[in-house]
CSV table of C-alpha atoms and ligand atoms in Angstrom, one decimal:
chain,number,residue,atom,x,y,z
A,1,MET,CA,0.0,0.0,0.0
A,2,ASP,CA,1.3,3.4,-0.9
A,3,ALA,CA,1.1,6.3,1.6
A,4,HIS,CA,0.3,9.5,-0.2
A,5,LEU,CA,0.9,13.0,1.0
A,6,PRO,CA,-1.9,15.5,0.8
A,7,THR,CA,-1.5,17.4,-2.5
A,8,SER,CA,-2.1,20.7,-0.7
A,9,LEU,CA,1.1,20.5,1.3
A,10,LYS,CA,3.3,23.5,0.8
A,11,CYS,CA,6.9,24.2,1.8
A,12,PRO,CA,6.9,26.4,4.9
A,13,ASN,CA,10.0,28.1,3.7
A,14,CYS,CA,9.4,28.9,0.1
A,15,ALA,CA,5.7,28.1,-0.3
A,16,SER,CA,6.2,25.9,-3.4
A,17,PRO,CA,4.0,22.8,-3.5
A,18,ILE,CA,5.5,19.7,-2.1
A,19,ARG,CA,5.6,16.9,-4.8
A,20,GLU,CA,5.2,13.2,-4.3
A,21,ASP,CA,8.9,12.8,-5.2
A,22,ASP,CA,10.0,15.1,-2.3
A,23,TYR,CA,8.8,12.5,0.2
A,24,ASP,CA,11.4,9.9,1.3
A,25,ALA,CA,9.3,7.0,2.5
A,26,GLU,CA,12.3,5.2,4.0
A,27,GLN,CA,13.4,8.2,6.1
A,28,GLY,CA,9.9,9.5,6.7
A,29,THR,CA,11.1,13.0,5.7
A,30,ILE,CA,10.2,15.6,3.1
A,31,ARG,CA,12.8,17.6,1.3
A,32,CYS,CA,11.6,20.5,-0.7
A,33,SER,CA,13.0,20.1,-4.2
A,34,TYR,CA,13.0,23.8,-4.7
A,35,CYS,CA,14.8,25.2,-1.6
A,36,GLY,CA,16.1,22.1,0.2
A,37,THR,CA,14.0,22.6,3.3
A,38,LEU,CA,13.9,19.3,5.3
A,39,MET,CA,11.0,18.4,7.4
A,40,LEU,CA,8.9,15.7,8.9
A,41,PRO,CA,5.3,15.6,7.5
A,42,PRO,CA,3.3,18.1,9.5
A,43,ARG,CA,1.3,16.6,12.2
A,44,ALA,CA,-2.0,18.1,11.2
A,45,GLN,CA,-1.7,16.9,7.6
A,46,ARG,CA,-0.1,13.6,8.2
A,47,PRO,CA,-2.2,10.7,6.9
A,48,ALA,CA,-2.5,7.8,9.4
A,49,ALA,CA,-0.9,5.5,6.8
A,50,LEU,CA,2.4,7.5,6.8
A,51,PRO,CA,5.1,5.8,8.9
A,52,ARG,CA,6.7,8.0,11.5
A,53,PRO,CA,10.2,6.6,12.2
A,54,GLN,CA,11.7,7.8,15.5
A,55,ILE,CA,14.9,9.6,14.9
A,56,ALA,CA,17.6,8.2,17.1
A,57,LEU,CA,19.5,10.5,19.5
A,58,PRO,CA,22.3,12.1,17.3
A,59,ALA,CA,25.9,12.4,18.3
A,60,LYS,CA,26.9,15.3,20.6
A,61,MET,CA,23.3,15.6,21.9
A,62,THR,CA,21.5,14.7,25.1
A,63,LEU,CA,17.8,14.4,25.8
A,64,GLU,CA,16.5,14.9,29.3
A,65,LYS,CA,12.8,14.5,30.3
A,66,THR,CA,11.9,16.9,33.1
A,67,ALA,CA,8.8,17.4,35.1
A,68,ARG,CA,7.9,20.3,32.8
A,69,GLY,CA,8.9,18.9,29.4
A,70,ILE,CA,12.1,18.1,27.6
A,71,VAL,CA,15.6,19.5,27.4
A,72,ILE,CA,17.8,18.9,24.4
A,73,LYS,CA,21.4,19.9,24.7
A,74,ARG,CA,23.9,20.0,21.9
A,75,ARG,CA,27.7,20.5,22.4
A,76,TRP,CA,29.3,22.9,20.1
A,77,ILE,CA,32.7,21.2,19.8
A,78,ASN,CA,33.8,20.4,16.3
A,79,VAL,CA,36.9,19.8,14.2
A,80,MET,CA,37.6,23.5,13.9
A,81,VAL,CA,39.2,23.6,17.3
A,82,VAL,CA,42.1,21.6,15.9
A,83,PHE,CA,43.0,24.7,13.8
A,84,LEU,CA,41.7,27.4,16.2
A,85,ILE,CA,43.7,26.4,19.3
A,86,PRO,CA,47.1,26.6,17.7
A,87,PHE,CA,46.0,29.9,16.0
A,88,CYS,CA,45.0,31.4,19.3
A,89,ILE,CA,48.3,30.4,21.0
A,90,VAL,CA,50.4,31.9,18.2
A,91,TRP,CA,48.3,35.0,17.6
A,92,ASP,CA,47.8,35.9,21.3
A,93,SER,CA,51.4,35.3,22.3
A,94,PHE,CA,52.5,37.5,19.4
A,95,VAL,CA,50.0,40.3,20.0
A,96,PHE,CA,50.3,40.3,23.8
A,97,GLY,CA,54.1,39.9,23.6
A,98,PHE,CA,54.2,43.0,21.3
A,99,LEU,CA,52.0,44.9,23.8
A,100,PHE,CA,54.2,44.0,26.7
A,101,ARG,CA,57.4,45.1,24.9
A,102,MET,CA,55.6,48.4,24.0
A,103,THR,CA,54.5,49.2,27.5
A,104,THR,CA,58.0,48.5,28.9
A,105,SER,CA,59.8,50.8,26.5
A,106,GLU,CA,59.5,54.6,26.8
A,107,ASP,CA,59.9,56.2,23.4
A,108,VAL,CA,57.0,54.7,21.4
A,109,PRO,CA,54.9,57.2,19.4
A,110,TRP,CA,51.2,57.1,20.2
A,111,MET,CA,50.4,56.0,16.6
A,112,VAL,CA,52.4,52.8,17.2
A,113,ARG,CA,50.7,52.3,20.5
A,114,LEU,CA,47.3,52.4,18.7
A,115,PHE,CA,48.4,50.2,15.9
A,116,PRO,CA,47.8,46.7,17.4
A,117,LEU,CA,44.2,47.5,18.6
A,118,GLY,CA,42.8,45.6,15.6
A,119,HIS,CA,45.0,42.7,16.3
A,120,VAL,CA,44.0,42.7,20.0
A,121,ALA,CA,40.4,42.7,19.0
A,122,VAL,CA,40.9,39.7,16.6
A,123,GLY,CA,42.8,37.9,19.4
A,124,ILE,CA,40.0,38.4,21.9
A,125,GLY,CA,37.3,37.5,19.4
A,126,VAL,CA,38.8,34.3,18.1
A,127,THR,CA,39.9,33.2,21.6
A,128,TYR,CA,36.4,33.7,22.9
A,129,TYR,CA,34.9,31.8,20.0
A,130,THR,CA,37.4,29.0,20.5
A,131,LEU,CA,36.6,28.7,24.2
A,132,ALA,CA,32.9,28.8,23.3
A,133,LEU,CA,33.3,25.9,20.8
A,134,LEU,CA,35.1,24.0,23.6
A,135,ILE,CA,32.7,24.4,26.4
A,136,ASN,CA,29.4,25.8,25.1
A,137,GLN,CA,26.1,24.0,24.6
A,138,THR,CA,22.9,24.9,22.9
A,139,ARG,CA,20.0,24.2,25.2
A,140,VAL,CA,16.5,23.7,23.8
A,141,GLU,CA,13.7,23.4,26.3
A,142,ALA,CA,10.2,22.5,25.2
A,143,THR,CA,7.3,22.6,27.6
A,144,GLN,CA,3.6,22.8,27.0
A,145,ASN,CA,3.9,26.6,27.5
A,146,ALA,CA,7.0,27.6,25.5
A,147,VAL,CA,10.0,26.6,23.5
A,148,THR,CA,13.2,28.3,24.8
A,149,VAL,CA,16.6,28.2,23.2
A,150,SER,CA,19.8,29.4,25.0
A,151,HIS,CA,23.5,29.1,24.7
A,152,GLY,CA,26.1,28.9,27.4
A,153,PRO,CA,28.0,28.9,29.8
A,154,LEU,CA,29.8,31.6,27.8
A,155,PRO,CA,27.2,34.2,26.9
A,156,TRP,CA,26.2,34.1,23.2
A,157,PHE,CA,23.6,35.7,21.1
A,158,GLY,CA,20.6,33.7,19.8
A,159,TRP,CA,18.4,33.5,22.9
A,160,ARG,CA,14.8,32.7,21.8
A,161,GLU,CA,11.5,32.1,23.6
A,162,ILE,CA,8.4,31.2,21.6
A,163,VAL,CA,5.0,30.6,23.1
A,164,ALA,CA,4.1,27.0,22.4
A,165,GLY,CA,0.5,27.8,21.3
A,166,ARG,CA,1.8,30.1,18.5
A,167,ILE,CA,3.8,27.3,16.8
A,168,ASP,CA,2.0,25.9,13.7
A,169,GLN,CA,4.9,23.9,12.2
A,170,LEU,CA,8.6,23.2,12.6
A,171,TYR,CA,11.0,22.6,9.8
A,172,CYS,CA,14.7,22.5,9.0
A,173,LYS,CA,16.2,25.1,6.6
A,174,GLU,CA,19.2,24.2,4.5
A,175,VAL,CA,22.1,26.6,4.7
A,176,ILE,CA,24.8,26.2,2.0
A,177,HIS,CA,28.3,27.5,2.8
A,178,ARG,CA,30.6,28.0,-0.1
A,179,SER,CA,34.3,28.4,0.5
A,180,LYS,CA,37.5,27.6,-1.4
A,181,ASN,CA,37.5,24.2,0.3
A,182,GLY,CA,34.2,23.3,-1.3
A,183,VAL,CA,30.5,23.4,-0.4
A,184,SER,CA,29.1,22.3,3.0
A,185,THR,CA,25.5,22.2,4.1
A,186,THR,CA,24.2,22.7,7.6
A,187,TYR,CA,20.7,23.0,8.9
A,188,GLU,CA,18.7,25.5,11.1
A,189,VAL,CA,15.5,24.7,12.9
A,190,TRP,CA,12.7,27.2,12.0
A,191,VAL,CA,9.1,27.6,13.2
A,192,GLN,CA,6.1,28.8,11.3
A,193,LEU,CA,3.9,30.8,13.6
A,194,ASP,CA,0.1,31.1,13.8
A,195,ASP,CA,0.2,34.5,12.0
A,196,GLY,CA,2.0,32.9,9.0
A,197,THR,CA,5.5,34.4,9.8
A,198,ASN,CA,8.6,32.3,10.0
A,199,SER,CA,11.1,32.5,12.7
A,200,ARG,CA,14.5,30.9,13.3
A,201,LEU,CA,14.7,28.8,16.4
A,202,VAL,CA,18.1,27.2,16.4
A,203,ALA,CA,20.8,28.9,14.2
A,204,SER,CA,24.0,27.0,14.9
A,205,GLY,CA,25.2,24.6,12.1
A,206,LEU,CA,23.3,21.4,12.7
A,207,ASN,CA,23.6,18.3,10.7
A,208,PRO,CA,20.3,16.8,9.2
A,209,ASP,CA,19.9,14.3,12.0
A,210,GLN,CA,20.3,16.9,14.8
A,211,ALA,CA,17.9,19.3,13.1
A,212,LEU,CA,15.3,16.6,12.5
A,213,PHE,CA,15.7,15.3,16.0
A,214,ILE,CA,15.0,18.7,17.5
A,215,GLU,CA,12.0,19.1,15.2
A,216,GLN,CA,10.6,15.7,16.1
A,217,GLN,CA,11.1,16.0,19.9
A,218,ILE,CA,9.5,19.5,20.0
A,219,GLU,CA,6.6,18.4,17.8
A,220,SER,CA,5.8,15.4,20.0
A,221,MET,CA,6.1,17.7,23.1
A,222,LEU,CA,3.7,20.2,21.5
A,223,ALA,CA,1.3,17.4,20.4
A,224,VAL,CA,0.6,16.8,24.1
A,225,LYS,CA,-1.3,20.0,24.2
A,226,ASP,CA,-3.7,18.8,21.5
A,227,ARG,CA,-4.8,15.9,23.6
A,228,PRO,CA,-8.1,16.4,25.3
A,229,MET,CA,-7.8,16.9,29.1
A,230,SER,CA,-9.9,14.5,31.1
A,231,GLY,CA,-13.5,15.7,31.2
A,232,GLU,CA,-12.9,18.4,28.7
A,233,TYR,CA,-15.3,18.9,25.9
A,234,ARG,CA,-13.8,18.1,22.6
A,235,ARG,CA,-15.4,18.7,19.2
B,1,ZN,ZN1,10.9,25.1,-0.3
């Protein structure tokens, strides 16, 4: 028996119609052939016949069930630190060694004293980023009230809180990075809100499994609120 997607299904990112070929029955995922958006079939439009494979916990992630909901954590560490740590050591020792020599000698013109400011800024920025890669985690908490995304312990931008009732759909947006070393693809997790606007939930470069895992876990958490409470009237 074939499971067919509803023909009315549109990509939440680019609004082009999802075609039958975009559905990967084995993975249970949909990939928009126009913009590359990856998603699980939306809950409301998912035919009962569609299989719903559970995505296994990806590497570098943890899932914790709390009294209020779920907490997903993702460590930031990646292969970049292999290059960044030596860079920081060389750069910082050069820049701060230069600063030290300058402050210990008297006859340095003020122009030369200002010269390394850009280098100091780069050293601080790259060192902070490297430390963040080493110790930071992205924390995604989903409860029946809200979905909250934060990064730490080193402070980082990208804090989000979205009221659960406003979330219509989650999906994973493809981000293509082109560099001289080639093309790499990462994913972000996005939400479509009840007013039709789209909003980025998790920005950091996720692989497809991590992005789909976050989508699936939040969706099943949010599905809880659709269940009738005991004694509640349900149409
Ligand atoms: Zn699309």
